[in-house]
Coordinates of C-alpha atoms in Angstrom, one line a residue:
Chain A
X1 CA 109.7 97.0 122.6
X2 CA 113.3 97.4 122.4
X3 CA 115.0 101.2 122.0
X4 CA 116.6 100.2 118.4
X5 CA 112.3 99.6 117.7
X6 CA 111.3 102.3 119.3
X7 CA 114.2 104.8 117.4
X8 CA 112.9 102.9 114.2
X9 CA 109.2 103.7 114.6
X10 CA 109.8 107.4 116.1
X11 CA 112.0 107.8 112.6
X12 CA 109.0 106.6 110.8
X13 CA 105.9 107.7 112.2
X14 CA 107.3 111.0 114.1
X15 CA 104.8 113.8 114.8
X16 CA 104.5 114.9 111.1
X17 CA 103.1 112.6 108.9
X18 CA 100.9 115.0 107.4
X19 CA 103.9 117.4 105.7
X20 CA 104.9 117.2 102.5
X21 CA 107.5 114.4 101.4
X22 CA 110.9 116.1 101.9
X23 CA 112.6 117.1 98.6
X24 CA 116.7 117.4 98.0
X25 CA 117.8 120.6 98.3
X26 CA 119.2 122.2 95.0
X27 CA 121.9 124.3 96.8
X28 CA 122.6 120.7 99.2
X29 CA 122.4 123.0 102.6
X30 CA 122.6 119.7 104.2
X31 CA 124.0 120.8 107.2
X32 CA 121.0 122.7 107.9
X33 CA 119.0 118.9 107.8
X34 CA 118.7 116.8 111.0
X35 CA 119.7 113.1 111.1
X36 CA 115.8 112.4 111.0
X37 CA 115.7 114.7 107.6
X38 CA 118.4 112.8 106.0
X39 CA 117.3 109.1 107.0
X40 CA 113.7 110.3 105.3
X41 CA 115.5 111.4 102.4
X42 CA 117.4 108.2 102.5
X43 CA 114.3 106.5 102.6
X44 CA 112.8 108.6 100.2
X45 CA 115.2 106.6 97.5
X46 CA 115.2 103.1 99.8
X47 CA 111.4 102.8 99.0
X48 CA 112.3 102.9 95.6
X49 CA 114.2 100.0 95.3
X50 CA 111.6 97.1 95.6
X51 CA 109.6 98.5 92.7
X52 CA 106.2 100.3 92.3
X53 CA 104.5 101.0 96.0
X54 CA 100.8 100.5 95.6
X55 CA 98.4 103.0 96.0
X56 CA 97.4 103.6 99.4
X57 CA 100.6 101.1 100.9
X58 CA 103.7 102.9 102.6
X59 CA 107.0 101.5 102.2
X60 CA 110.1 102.7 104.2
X61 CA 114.1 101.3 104.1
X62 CA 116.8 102.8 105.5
X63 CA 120.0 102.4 107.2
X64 CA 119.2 103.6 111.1
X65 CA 123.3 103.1 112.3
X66 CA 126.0 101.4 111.0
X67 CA 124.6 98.0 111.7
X68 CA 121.0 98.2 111.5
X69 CA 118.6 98.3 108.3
X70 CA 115.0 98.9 108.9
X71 CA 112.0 97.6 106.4
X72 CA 108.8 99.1 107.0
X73 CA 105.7 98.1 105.2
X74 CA 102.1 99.5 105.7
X75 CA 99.0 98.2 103.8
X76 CA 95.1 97.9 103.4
X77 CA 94.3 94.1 104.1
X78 CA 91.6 93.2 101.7
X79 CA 89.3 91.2 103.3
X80 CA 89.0 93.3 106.6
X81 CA 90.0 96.5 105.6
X82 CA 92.3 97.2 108.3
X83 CA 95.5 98.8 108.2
X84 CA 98.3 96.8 108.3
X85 CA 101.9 97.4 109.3
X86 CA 105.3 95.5 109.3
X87 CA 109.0 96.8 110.8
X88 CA 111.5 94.3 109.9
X89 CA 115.2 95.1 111.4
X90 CA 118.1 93.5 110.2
X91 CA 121.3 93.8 112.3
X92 CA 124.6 93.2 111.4
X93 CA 126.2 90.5 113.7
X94 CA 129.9 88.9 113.5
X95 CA 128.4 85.6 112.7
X96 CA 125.7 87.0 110.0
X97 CA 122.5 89.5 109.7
X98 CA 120.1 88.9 112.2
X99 CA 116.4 89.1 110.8
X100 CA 114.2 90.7 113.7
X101 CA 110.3 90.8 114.0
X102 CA 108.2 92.4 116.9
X103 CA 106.8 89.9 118.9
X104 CA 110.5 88.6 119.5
X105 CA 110.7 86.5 116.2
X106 CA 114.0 86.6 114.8
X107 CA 116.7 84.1 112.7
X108 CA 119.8 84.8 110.4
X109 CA 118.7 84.5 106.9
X110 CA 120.4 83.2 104.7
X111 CA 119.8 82.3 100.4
X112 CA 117.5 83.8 98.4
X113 CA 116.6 86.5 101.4
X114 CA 120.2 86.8 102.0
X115 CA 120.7 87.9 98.5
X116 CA 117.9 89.7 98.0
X117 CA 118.9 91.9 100.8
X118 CA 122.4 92.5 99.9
X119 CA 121.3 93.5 96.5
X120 CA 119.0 96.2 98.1
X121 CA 121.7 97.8 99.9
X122 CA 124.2 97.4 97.3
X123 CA 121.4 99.4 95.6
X124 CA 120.6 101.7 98.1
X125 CA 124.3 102.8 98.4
X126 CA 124.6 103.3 94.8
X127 CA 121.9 105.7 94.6
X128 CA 121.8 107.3 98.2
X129 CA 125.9 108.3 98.3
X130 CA 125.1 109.7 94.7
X131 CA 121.7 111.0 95.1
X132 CA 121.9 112.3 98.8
X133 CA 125.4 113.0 99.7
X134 CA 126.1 114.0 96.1
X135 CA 129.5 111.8 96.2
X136 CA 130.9 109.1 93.8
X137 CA 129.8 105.8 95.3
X138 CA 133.2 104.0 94.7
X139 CA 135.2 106.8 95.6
X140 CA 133.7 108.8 97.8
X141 CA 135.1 111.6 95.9
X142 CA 132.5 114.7 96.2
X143 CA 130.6 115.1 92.9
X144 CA 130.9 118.0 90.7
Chain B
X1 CA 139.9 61.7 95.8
X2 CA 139.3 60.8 99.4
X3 CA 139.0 57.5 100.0
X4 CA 135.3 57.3 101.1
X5 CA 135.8 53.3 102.7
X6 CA 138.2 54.9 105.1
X7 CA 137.7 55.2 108.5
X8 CA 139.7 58.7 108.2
X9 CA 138.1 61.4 106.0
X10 CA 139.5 64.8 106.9
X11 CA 137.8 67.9 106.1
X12 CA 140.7 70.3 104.4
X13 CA 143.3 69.2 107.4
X14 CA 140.7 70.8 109.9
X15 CA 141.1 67.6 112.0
X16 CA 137.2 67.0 111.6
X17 CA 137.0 63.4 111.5
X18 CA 133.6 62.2 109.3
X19 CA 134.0 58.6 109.7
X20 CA 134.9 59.0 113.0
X21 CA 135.9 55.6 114.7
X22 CA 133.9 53.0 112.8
X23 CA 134.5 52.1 109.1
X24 CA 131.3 50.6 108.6
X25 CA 129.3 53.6 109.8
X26 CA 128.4 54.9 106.9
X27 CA 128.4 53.0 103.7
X28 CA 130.5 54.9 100.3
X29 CA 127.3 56.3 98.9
X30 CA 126.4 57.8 102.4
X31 CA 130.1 59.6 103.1
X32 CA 130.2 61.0 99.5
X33 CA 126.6 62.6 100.8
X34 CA 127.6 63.7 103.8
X35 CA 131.0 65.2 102.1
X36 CA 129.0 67.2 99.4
X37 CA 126.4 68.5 102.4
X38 CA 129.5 69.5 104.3
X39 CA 130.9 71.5 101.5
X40 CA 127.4 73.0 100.7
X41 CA 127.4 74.3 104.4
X42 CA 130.7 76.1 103.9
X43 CA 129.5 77.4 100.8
X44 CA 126.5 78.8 103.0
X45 CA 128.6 79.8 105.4
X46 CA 130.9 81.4 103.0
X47 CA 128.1 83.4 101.3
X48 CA 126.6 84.9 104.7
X49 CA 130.1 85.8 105.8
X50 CA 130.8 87.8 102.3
X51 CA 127.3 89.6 102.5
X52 CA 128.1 90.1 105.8
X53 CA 130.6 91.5 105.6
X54 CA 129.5 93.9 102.6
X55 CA 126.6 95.4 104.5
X56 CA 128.3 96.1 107.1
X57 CA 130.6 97.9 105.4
X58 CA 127.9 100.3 103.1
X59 CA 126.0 100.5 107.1
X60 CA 129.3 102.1 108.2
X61 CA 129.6 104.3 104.6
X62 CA 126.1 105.5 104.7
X63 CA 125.9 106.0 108.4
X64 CA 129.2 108.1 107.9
X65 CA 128.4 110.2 105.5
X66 CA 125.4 110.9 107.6
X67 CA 127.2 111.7 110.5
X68 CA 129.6 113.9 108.7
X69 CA 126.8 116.2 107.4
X70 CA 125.1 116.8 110.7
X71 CA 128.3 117.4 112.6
X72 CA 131.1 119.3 111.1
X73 CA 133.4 118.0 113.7
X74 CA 133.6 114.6 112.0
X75 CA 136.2 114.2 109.3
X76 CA 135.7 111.5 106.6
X77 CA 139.3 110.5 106.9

């Protein structure tokens, strides 16, 4: 598994699953938050943007670095009942984004899946810089 | 119009010869084909190098802003 994986997973499955989904702070102390804190928060909003999560699934996107967006996706399969669970990386590459599954399956999308992505993040930045970092998304001008 | 029964069909003076060598390679129909795939692949091309380009730059943003609030010794600037 390779260490941008393994970051990925440790982000999402840690050694705290069982505490209470983190809230933004009213006072925004968030200096006093680790990276992993802000990623969930991140998260938090980047699970958002596909629409409703159903009950009992677990869906996760973030940004991990500069050039590298994680999917996660956990569900109940129906007809056996077992758990299952999806990481999807994309990477940023100079000759396009880099779609990566465990298992080593990977290709650079491109069309709908292209677009579909780009729309997420476009989304993702409008509402984490505002949401998270409390800053105007255009700008980058702190909020009042 | 390019001349699609020429031997010599450029693509946008990028020296990329279509025709190349034989005339009777490819008949009109098939050269007007292979001209519109051409320019549907630098459409393609065009549209993963714009998005791209764009998520790379809201990675860098978000991971930034990130950065700058777990280490006060980063400046946004």
């Amino acid at each position: 598994m390779s260490d941008v994986f393994k970051k990925a997973l440790k982000l999402l499955i840690g050694n705290d699953q069982a505490t209470p989904k983190l809230t933004m702070p009213k006072n925004r102390p968030l200096k006093t938050l680790t990276e992993r804190e802000l990623i969930q928060l991140e998260s938090n909003i980047g699970s958002e943007l596909f629409g409703p999560i159903p009950a009992g699934n677990r869906r996760e996107f973030f940004n991990l670095d500069p050039t590298t967006w994680i999917w996660h996706e956990e569900w109940i399969d129906v007809e056996t009942g077992k758990k299952k669970v999806a990481t999807t990386r994309y990477e940023v590459h100079d000759n396009g984004i880099l779609k990566v599954l465990e298992g080593a399956k990977y290709k650079f999308i491109e069309g709908e899946e292209l677009r579909n992505l780009t729309v997420a993040v476009q989304m993702y930045h409008e509402r984490v810089v505002r949401e998270v970092y409390n800053r105007d998304p255009a700008t980058g001008e702190k909020l009042s | 119009m390019p001349n699609y029964e020429s031997a010599t069909l450029f693509d946008d003076n990028t020296d990329v010869l279509l025709n190349a060598g034989n005339p009777d390679l490819r008949t009109p129909e098939q050269a007007r084909e292979l001209l519109a795939e051409h320019e549907r692949e630098k459409l393609a091309l065009k549209e993963v190098m714009t998005a791209q380009a764009y998520i790379r730059g809201i990675g860098n943003a978000v991971s930034g802003y990130r950065a700058y609030e777990i280490d006060s010794t980063i400046s946004l600037n």
